[in-house]
């Protein structure tokens, strides 16, 4: 995450302060380039309808786009690491500019749309975590048996490592999309094992795209359900539950029990669930989706 400071932020604050209505505006402008010239090609607003109308009719939107375009050109000349994609946040009269990795603006905009479905990406990312873990197991087996990898299933992928590998993958993607990821690496455990949060420029919480619970140390159903019940009450757009049991049949049994819990809970808003069970016998993740829509 790269937050703009000093001169760039002062220029933005000076521009915004020229418009009388800026104190009431709250939202995000996701911007980026499409062509090779590094100029601002796309700016996607995420504001309430009334706020966006003010932003547009006052001329502030066009003025901001012009200044951001200038900054992108300047950063390209300076060979800045992140120069072509970013998020501008407004809230309570404050301005925050965050530069994103190259090419991330399109994904960041998709991730903020109401109809966005994170589930296919989660399945793909967890499958990649599985693939890397198996490759490490094969490498360890080869070291022990003169290059023979046939005994790779005997190698252990410890539960703490599973937990860490999953969290790392999800945290990296959350940062790339411009979300606040908790718990941060410098902090201890938080309300959930991991969440992506959206904040405005005044650090007001305005959304939670993802909430995650991971239970790899307790394969008993009541232990899995204890963590899952925390997810039920999360006001998140997407909810991921990862657990570990021995066989595929046990994975399916847990899926059925968690689905009963989903159906019984009085959800206040639409959301999508992804249930992910690791079978220690098969060395594989299994998935089941469940969506609740208004």
mmCIF file of C-alpha atoms in Angstrom:
data_model
loop_
_atom_site.group_PDB
_atom_site.id
_atom_site.type_symbol
_atom_site.label_atom_id
_atom_site.label_comp_id
_atom_site.label_asym_id
_atom_site.label_seq_id
_atom_site.Cartn_x
_atom_site.Cartn_y
_atom_site.Cartn_z
ATOM 1 C CA UNK A 1 0.000 0.000 0.000
ATOM 2 C CA UNK A 2 1.402 3.390 -0.996
ATOM 3 C CA UNK A 3 -0.394 6.428 0.440
ATOM 4 C CA UNK A 4 0.425 9.759 -1.210
ATOM 5 C CA UNK A 5 1.993 12.309 1.131
ATOM 6 C CA UNK A 6 3.472 15.764 1.203
ATOM 7 C CA UNK A 7 3.370 17.733 -2.066
ATOM 8 C CA UNK A 8 0.928 15.489 -3.975
ATOM 9 C CA UNK A 9 -1.550 15.484 -1.117
ATOM 10 C CA UNK A 10 -1.222 19.232 -0.587
ATOM 11 C CA UNK A 11 -2.053 19.820 -4.244
ATOM 12 C CA UNK A 12 -5.166 17.674 -3.978
ATOM 13 C CA UNK A 13 -6.278 19.285 -0.720
ATOM 14 C CA UNK A 14 -5.778 22.758 -2.180
ATOM 15 C CA UNK A 15 -7.891 21.859 -5.196
ATOM 16 C CA UNK A 16 -10.716 20.271 -3.200
ATOM 17 C CA UNK A 17 -10.855 23.186 -0.736
ATOM 18 C CA UNK A 18 -11.794 25.547 -3.568
ATOM 19 C CA UNK A 19 -15.231 23.901 -3.808
ATOM 20 C CA UNK A 20 -17.771 24.862 -1.169
ATOM 21 C CA UNK A 21 -19.542 21.496 -1.192
ATOM 22 C CA UNK A 22 -16.448 19.366 -0.567
ATOM 23 C CA UNK A 23 -17.051 18.950 3.185
ATOM 24 C CA UNK A 24 -20.202 16.890 2.591
ATOM 25 C CA UNK A 25 -18.796 14.567 -0.066
ATOM 26 C CA UNK A 26 -17.885 10.978 0.774
ATOM 27 C CA UNK A 27 -16.782 8.258 -1.596
ATOM 28 C CA UNK A 28 -14.033 6.862 -3.792
ATOM 29 C CA UNK A 29 -12.743 7.513 -7.303
ATOM 30 C CA UNK A 30 -10.852 4.525 -8.738
ATOM 31 C CA UNK A 31 -8.656 5.597 -11.644
ATOM 32 C CA UNK A 32 -6.128 4.066 -13.993
ATOM 33 C CA UNK A 33 -4.688 3.811 -17.471
ATOM 34 C CA UNK A 34 -5.506 1.511 -20.361
ATOM 35 C CA UNK A 35 -3.141 2.699 -23.088
ATOM 36 C CA UNK A 36 0.640 2.633 -23.113
ATOM 37 C CA UNK A 37 0.973 6.401 -22.798
ATOM 38 C CA UNK A 38 0.351 6.214 -19.027
ATOM 39 C CA UNK A 39 -2.388 8.855 -19.063
ATOM 40 C CA UNK A 40 -5.601 8.638 -17.040
ATOM 41 C CA UNK A 41 -8.124 6.758 -19.198
ATOM 42 C CA UNK A 42 -10.698 5.450 -16.708
ATOM 43 C CA UNK A 43 -12.089 6.997 -13.525
ATOM 44 C CA UNK A 44 -14.864 5.013 -11.843
ATOM 45 C CA UNK A 45 -16.824 6.818 -9.079
ATOM 46 C CA UNK A 46 -18.209 5.122 -5.979
ATOM 47 C CA UNK A 47 -20.366 7.786 -4.330
ATOM 48 C CA UNK A 48 -23.967 8.015 -3.245
ATOM 49 C CA UNK A 49 -26.050 9.341 -6.143
ATOM 50 C CA UNK A 50 -26.583 12.789 -4.585
ATOM 51 C CA UNK A 51 -22.900 13.163 -3.702
ATOM 52 C CA UNK A 52 -21.801 12.187 -7.188
ATOM 53 C CA UNK A 53 -24.193 14.707 -8.734
ATOM 54 C CA UNK A 54 -22.580 17.449 -6.639
ATOM 55 C CA UNK A 55 -19.105 16.193 -7.513
ATOM 56 C CA UNK A 56 -19.953 16.319 -11.207
ATOM 57 C CA UNK A 57 -22.009 19.516 -11.520
ATOM 58 C CA UNK A 58 -19.632 21.546 -9.352
ATOM 59 C CA UNK A 59 -16.761 20.803 -11.708
ATOM 60 C CA UNK A 60 -14.728 19.116 -8.972
ATOM 61 C CA UNK A 61 -14.792 15.720 -10.686
ATOM 62 C CA UNK A 62 -13.206 17.044 -13.885
ATOM 63 C CA UNK A 63 -10.699 19.127 -11.940
ATOM 64 C CA UNK A 64 -9.639 16.085 -9.910
ATOM 65 C CA UNK A 65 -9.295 13.932 -13.012
ATOM 66 C CA UNK A 66 -7.118 16.593 -14.624
ATOM 67 C CA UNK A 67 -4.829 16.841 -11.595
ATOM 68 C CA UNK A 68 -4.586 13.061 -11.197
ATOM 69 C CA UNK A 69 -3.669 12.787 -14.882
ATOM 70 C CA UNK A 70 -0.875 15.321 -14.362
ATOM 71 C CA UNK A 71 0.379 13.356 -11.349
ATOM 72 C CA UNK A 72 0.413 10.103 -13.324
ATOM 73 C CA UNK A 73 2.533 11.724 -16.030
ATOM 74 C CA UNK A 74 4.899 13.150 -13.422
ATOM 75 C CA UNK A 75 5.278 9.794 -11.674
ATOM 76 C CA UNK A 76 5.976 8.096 -15.018
ATOM 77 C CA UNK A 77 8.753 10.600 -15.744
ATOM 78 C CA UNK A 78 10.169 9.936 -12.279
ATOM 79 C CA UNK A 79 9.960 6.160 -12.883
ATOM 80 C CA UNK A 80 7.871 5.755 -9.735
ATOM 81 C CA UNK A 81 7.088 2.143 -8.815
ATOM 82 C CA UNK A 82 3.335 2.811 -8.795
ATOM 83 C CA UNK A 83 2.351 5.455 -11.300
ATOM 84 C CA UNK A 84 -0.740 4.482 -13.275
ATOM 85 C CA UNK A 85 -3.430 3.141 -10.941
ATOM 86 C CA UNK A 86 -4.940 4.418 -7.720
ATOM 87 C CA UNK A 87 -7.872 5.312 -5.491
ATOM 88 C CA UNK A 88 -8.831 8.831 -4.406
ATOM 89 C CA UNK A 89 -10.956 8.914 -1.240
ATOM 90 C CA UNK A 90 -13.034 11.851 -0.010
ATOM 91 C CA UNK A 91 -14.725 12.067 3.387
ATOM 92 C CA UNK A 92 -15.455 14.735 5.980
ATOM 93 C CA UNK A 93 -13.443 17.299 4.065
ATOM 94 C CA UNK A 94 -10.385 15.028 4.001
ATOM 95 C CA UNK A 95 -8.533 13.642 0.990
ATOM 96 C CA UNK A 96 -6.530 10.389 0.755
ATOM 97 C CA UNK A 97 -4.719 9.218 -2.368
ATOM 98 C CA UNK A 98 -3.526 5.614 -2.572
ATOM 99 C CA UNK A 99 -1.403 4.366 -5.469
ATOM 100 C CA UNK A 100 -2.053 0.752 -6.483
ATOM 101 C CA UNK A 101 0.109 -1.815 -8.309
ATOM 102 C CA UNK A 102 0.084 -1.549 -12.079
ATOM 103 C CA UNK A 103 -3.128 -2.820 -13.627
ATOM 104 C CA UNK A 104 -4.957 -3.115 -10.306
ATOM 105 C CA UNK A 105 -7.470 -0.306 -10.881
ATOM 106 C CA UNK A 106 -9.813 -2.367 -13.048
ATOM 107 C CA UNK A 107 -9.945 -5.185 -10.477
ATOM 108 C CA UNK A 108 -10.332 -2.636 -7.665
ATOM 109 C CA UNK A 109 -13.316 -1.084 -9.434
ATOM 110 C CA UNK A 110 -14.890 -4.505 -10.039
ATOM 111 C CA UNK A 111 -14.398 -5.324 -6.350
ATOM 112 C CA UNK A 112 -16.471 -2.294 -5.357
ATOM 113 C CA UNK A 113 -19.497 -3.027 -7.553
ATOM 114 C CA UNK A 114 -22.625 -4.364 -5.889
ATOM 115 C CA UNK A 115 -22.882 -7.392 -8.180
ATOM 116 C CA UNK A 116 -19.245 -8.448 -7.783
ATOM 117 C CA UNK A 117 -18.769 -12.167 -7.095
ATOM 118 C CA UNK A 118 -15.523 -12.986 -5.287
ATOM 119 C CA UNK A 119 -16.225 -16.728 -5.029
ATOM 120 C CA UNK A 120 -14.523 -17.871 -8.287
ATOM 121 C CA UNK A 121 -11.366 -15.955 -7.345
ATOM 122 C CA UNK A 122 -11.351 -17.444 -3.830
ATOM 123 C CA UNK A 123 -11.586 -20.974 -5.239
ATOM 124 C CA UNK A 124 -8.783 -20.248 -7.702
ATOM 125 C CA UNK A 125 -6.544 -18.680 -5.037
ATOM 126 C CA UNK A 126 -7.081 -21.492 -2.505
ATOM 127 C CA UNK A 127 -6.407 -24.056 -5.231
ATOM 128 C CA UNK A 128 -3.100 -22.289 -5.893
ATOM 129 C CA UNK A 129 -2.275 -22.434 -2.162
ATOM 130 C CA UNK A 130 -2.972 -26.188 -2.315
ATOM 131 C CA UNK A 131 -0.771 -26.601 -5.405
ATOM 132 C CA UNK A 132 2.172 -24.790 -3.784
ATOM 133 C CA UNK A 133 1.827 -26.839 -0.598
ATOM 134 C CA UNK A 134 1.912 -30.113 -2.538
ATOM 135 C CA UNK A 135 4.941 -28.947 -4.509
ATOM 136 C CA UNK A 136 6.740 -28.245 -1.220
ATOM 137 C CA UNK A 137 5.787 -31.714 0.018
ATOM 138 C CA UNK A 138 7.206 -33.300 -3.128
ATOM 139 C CA UNK A 139 10.410 -31.301 -2.783
ATOM 140 C CA UNK A 140 10.835 -32.506 0.819
ATOM 141 C CA UNK A 141 10.182 -36.112 -0.220
ATOM 142 C CA UNK A 142 12.758 -35.821 -3.007
ATOM 143 C CA UNK A 143 15.384 -34.569 -0.543
ATOM 144 C CA UNK A 144 14.806 -37.547 1.746
ATOM 145 C CA UNK A 145 14.603 -40.254 -0.933
ATOM 146 C CA UNK A 146 17.237 -39.404 -3.547
ATOM 147 C CA UNK A 147 14.881 -37.604 -5.879
ATOM 148 C CA UNK A 148 11.956 -39.995 -5.450
ATOM 149 C CA UNK A 149 8.746 -38.038 -4.832
ATOM 150 C CA UNK A 150 6.400 -41.032 -4.529
ATOM 151 C CA UNK A 151 6.253 -40.677 -0.745
ATOM 152 C CA UNK A 152 5.176 -37.026 -0.785
ATOM 153 C CA UNK A 153 1.844 -37.700 0.945
ATOM 154 C CA UNK A 154 3.739 -38.702 4.086
ATOM 155 C CA UNK A 155 5.130 -35.184 4.396
ATOM 156 C CA UNK A 156 3.191 -32.934 6.770
ATOM 157 C CA UNK A 157 1.691 -29.563 5.918
ATOM 158 C CA UNK A 158 1.295 -28.363 9.525
ATOM 159 C CA UNK A 159 -1.955 -26.649 10.484
ATOM 160 C CA UNK A 160 -0.184 -23.399 11.510
ATOM 161 C CA UNK A 161 1.429 -23.314 8.045
ATOM 162 C CA UNK A 162 -1.937 -23.893 6.355
ATOM 163 C CA UNK A 163 -3.390 -21.027 8.357
ATOM 164 C CA UNK A 164 -0.490 -18.720 7.520
ATOM 165 C CA UNK A 165 -0.417 -19.605 3.799
ATOM 166 C CA UNK A 166 -4.152 -18.950 3.395
ATOM 167 C CA UNK A 167 -4.030 -15.660 5.297
ATOM 168 C CA UNK A 168 -1.002 -14.467 3.336
ATOM 169 C CA UNK A 169 -2.667 -15.135 -0.011
ATOM 170 C CA UNK A 170 -5.869 -13.328 0.954
ATOM 171 C CA UNK A 171 -4.066 -10.418 2.611
ATOM 172 C CA UNK A 172 -1.889 -9.789 -0.443
ATOM 173 C CA UNK A 173 -4.931 -9.604 -2.703
ATOM 174 C CA UNK A 174 -6.824 -7.331 -0.313
ATOM 175 C CA UNK A 175 -3.930 -4.875 -0.265
ATOM 176 C CA UNK A 176 -3.666 -4.986 -4.066
ATOM 177 C CA UNK A 177 -7.321 -3.993 -4.365
ATOM 178 C CA UNK A 178 -6.910 -1.062 -1.987
ATOM 179 C CA UNK A 179 -8.779 -2.478 1.011
ATOM 180 C CA UNK A 180 -7.727 -2.279 4.640
ATOM 181 C CA UNK A 181 -6.734 -5.795 5.750
ATOM 182 C CA UNK A 182 -7.126 -6.840 9.376
ATOM 183 C CA UNK A 183 -5.526 -8.130 11.438
ATOM 184 C CA UNK A 184 -2.452 -6.274 10.174
ATOM 185 C CA UNK A 185 0.881 -8.085 10.345
ATOM 186 C CA UNK A 186 1.912 -5.911 13.285
ATOM 187 C CA UNK A 187 -1.228 -6.660 15.310
ATOM 188 C CA UNK A 188 -2.584 -9.670 17.138
ATOM 189 C CA UNK A 189 -5.870 -11.472 16.594
ATOM 190 C CA UNK A 190 -8.897 -9.382 15.697
ATOM 191 C CA UNK A 191 -12.664 -10.024 15.538
ATOM 192 C CA UNK A 192 -12.193 -12.424 12.631
ATOM 193 C CA UNK A 193 -9.188 -14.324 11.331
ATOM 194 C CA UNK A 194 -9.054 -11.933 8.374
ATOM 195 C CA UNK A 195 -11.242 -9.231 6.836
ATOM 196 C CA UNK A 196 -11.108 -6.777 3.957
ATOM 197 C CA UNK A 197 -12.614 -3.408 4.915
ATOM 198 C CA UNK A 198 -13.467 -0.267 2.945
ATOM 199 C CA UNK A 199 -12.759 3.071 4.621
ATOM 200 C CA UNK A 200 -13.415 6.583 3.371
ATOM 201 C CA UNK A 201 -10.911 9.429 3.638
ATOM 202 C CA UNK A 202 -12.158 10.182 7.167
ATOM 203 C CA UNK A 203 -11.551 6.518 8.110
ATOM 204 C CA UNK A 204 -15.259 5.793 8.405
ATOM 205 C CA UNK A 205 -16.019 2.132 7.767
ATOM 206 C CA UNK A 206 -18.190 1.985 4.617
ATOM 207 C CA UNK A 207 -18.074 -1.706 3.712
ATOM 208 C CA UNK A 208 -16.682 -5.181 4.345
ATOM 209 C CA UNK A 209 -16.134 -7.131 1.120
ATOM 210 C CA UNK A 210 -14.743 -10.240 2.849
ATOM 211 C CA UNK A 211 -14.713 -11.917 6.260
ATOM 212 C CA UNK A 212 -12.749 -15.127 6.874
ATOM 213 C CA UNK A 213 -12.624 -17.745 9.603
ATOM 214 C CA UNK A 214 -10.032 -20.551 9.494
ATOM 215 C CA UNK A 215 -10.200 -23.568 11.823
ATOM 216 C CA UNK A 216 -7.385 -26.000 11.111
ATOM 217 C CA UNK A 217 -6.500 -27.103 14.632
ATOM 218 C CA UNK A 218 -9.898 -28.492 15.708
ATOM 219 C CA UNK A 219 -11.586 -31.007 13.410
ATOM 220 C CA UNK A 220 -14.539 -31.575 15.727
ATOM 221 C CA UNK A 221 -17.848 -30.316 14.379
ATOM 222 C CA UNK A 222 -18.631 -28.189 17.406
ATOM 223 C CA UNK A 223 -15.239 -26.473 17.140
ATOM 224 C CA UNK A 224 -15.794 -25.702 13.451
ATOM 225 C CA UNK A 225 -19.324 -24.437 14.139
ATOM 226 C CA UNK A 226 -18.062 -22.209 16.961
ATOM 227 C CA UNK A 227 -15.908 -20.252 14.502
ATOM 228 C CA UNK A 228 -18.525 -20.399 11.764
ATOM 229 C CA UNK A 229 -21.134 -18.799 14.011
ATOM 230 C CA UNK A 230 -18.945 -15.693 14.113
ATOM 231 C CA UNK A 231 -19.142 -15.516 10.334
ATOM 232 C CA UNK A 232 -22.926 -15.745 10.381
ATOM 233 C CA UNK A 233 -23.215 -12.408 12.161
ATOM 234 C CA UNK A 234 -20.558 -10.642 10.063
ATOM 235 C CA UNK A 235 -21.954 -7.847 7.849
ATOM 236 C CA UNK A 236 -19.711 -8.902 4.961
ATOM 237 C CA UNK A 237 -20.458 -9.266 1.251
ATOM 238 C CA UNK A 238 -18.491 -12.523 1.099
ATOM 239 C CA UNK A 239 -17.826 -15.002 3.900
ATOM 240 C CA UNK A 240 -15.181 -17.723 3.709
ATOM 241 C CA UNK A 241 -14.989 -20.634 6.153
ATOM 242 C CA UNK A 242 -11.944 -22.947 5.935
ATOM 243 C CA UNK A 243 -11.748 -26.111 8.050
ATOM 244 C CA UNK A 244 -9.945 -29.436 8.163
ATOM 245 C CA UNK A 245 -11.188 -33.009 8.620
ATOM 246 C CA UNK A 246 -9.905 -36.395 7.492
ATOM 247 C CA UNK A 247 -12.070 -37.709 4.652
ATOM 248 C CA UNK A 248 -14.124 -36.256 1.820
ATOM 249 C CA UNK A 249 -17.213 -37.769 3.402
ATOM 250 C CA UNK A 250 -16.518 -35.835 6.590
ATOM 251 C CA UNK A 251 -16.042 -32.654 4.554
ATOM 252 C CA UNK A 252 -19.453 -33.168 2.950
ATOM 253 C CA UNK A 253 -21.050 -33.813 6.353
ATOM 254 C CA UNK A 254 -19.668 -30.535 7.693
ATOM 255 C CA UNK A 255 -20.905 -28.740 4.572
ATOM 256 C CA UNK A 256 -24.428 -29.998 5.242
ATOM 257 C CA UNK A 257 -24.356 -28.925 8.879
ATOM 258 C CA UNK A 258 -23.035 -25.451 8.072
ATOM 259 C CA UNK A 259 -25.663 -25.039 5.361
ATOM 260 C CA UNK A 260 -28.327 -25.720 8.004
ATOM 261 C CA UNK A 261 -26.815 -22.930 10.095
ATOM 262 C CA UNK A 262 -26.839 -20.552 7.107
ATOM 263 C CA UNK A 263 -30.479 -21.325 6.346
ATOM 264 C CA UNK A 264 -31.506 -20.869 9.971
ATOM 265 C CA UNK A 265 -29.784 -17.514 10.529
ATOM 266 C CA UNK A 266 -31.919 -14.364 9.897
ATOM 267 C CA UNK A 267 -29.566 -12.521 7.550
ATOM 268 C CA UNK A 268 -30.084 -8.758 7.367
ATOM 269 C CA UNK A 269 -28.459 -8.299 3.945
ATOM 270 C CA UNK A 270 -27.461 -10.335 0.873
ATOM 271 C CA UNK A 271 -24.138 -12.163 0.986
ATOM 272 C CA UNK A 272 -22.213 -15.053 -0.524
ATOM 273 C CA UNK A 273 -20.660 -17.945 1.406
ATOM 274 C CA UNK A 274 -17.791 -20.188 0.379
ATOM 275 C CA UNK A 275 -17.262 -23.298 2.510
ATOM 276 C CA UNK A 276 -13.826 -24.845 2.066
ATOM 277 C CA UNK A 277 -12.865 -28.164 3.652
ATOM 278 C CA UNK A 278 -9.372 -29.667 3.568
ATOM 279 C CA UNK A 279 -9.321 -33.460 3.482
ATOM 280 C CA UNK A 280 -6.105 -34.683 5.126
ATOM 281 C CA UNK A 281 -6.640 -38.086 3.557
ATOM 282 C CA UNK A 282 -6.832 -36.695 0.018
ATOM 283 C CA UNK A 283 -4.499 -33.709 0.455
ATOM 284 C CA UNK A 284 -7.111 -31.532 -1.235
ATOM 285 C CA UNK A 285 -9.571 -28.715 -0.691
ATOM 286 C CA UNK A 286 -13.258 -29.237 -1.410
ATOM 287 C CA UNK A 287 -15.638 -26.327 -1.955
ATOM 288 C CA UNK A 288 -19.299 -25.518 -1.656
ATOM 289 C CA UNK A 289 -20.947 -22.191 -2.466
ATOM 290 C CA UNK A 290 -24.062 -20.779 -0.892
ATOM 291 C CA UNK A 291 -25.613 -17.434 -1.811
ATOM 292 C CA UNK A 292 -28.286 -15.311 -0.141
ATOM 293 C CA UNK A 293 -29.788 -12.621 -2.351
ATOM 294 C CA UNK A 294 -32.517 -10.052 -1.806
#
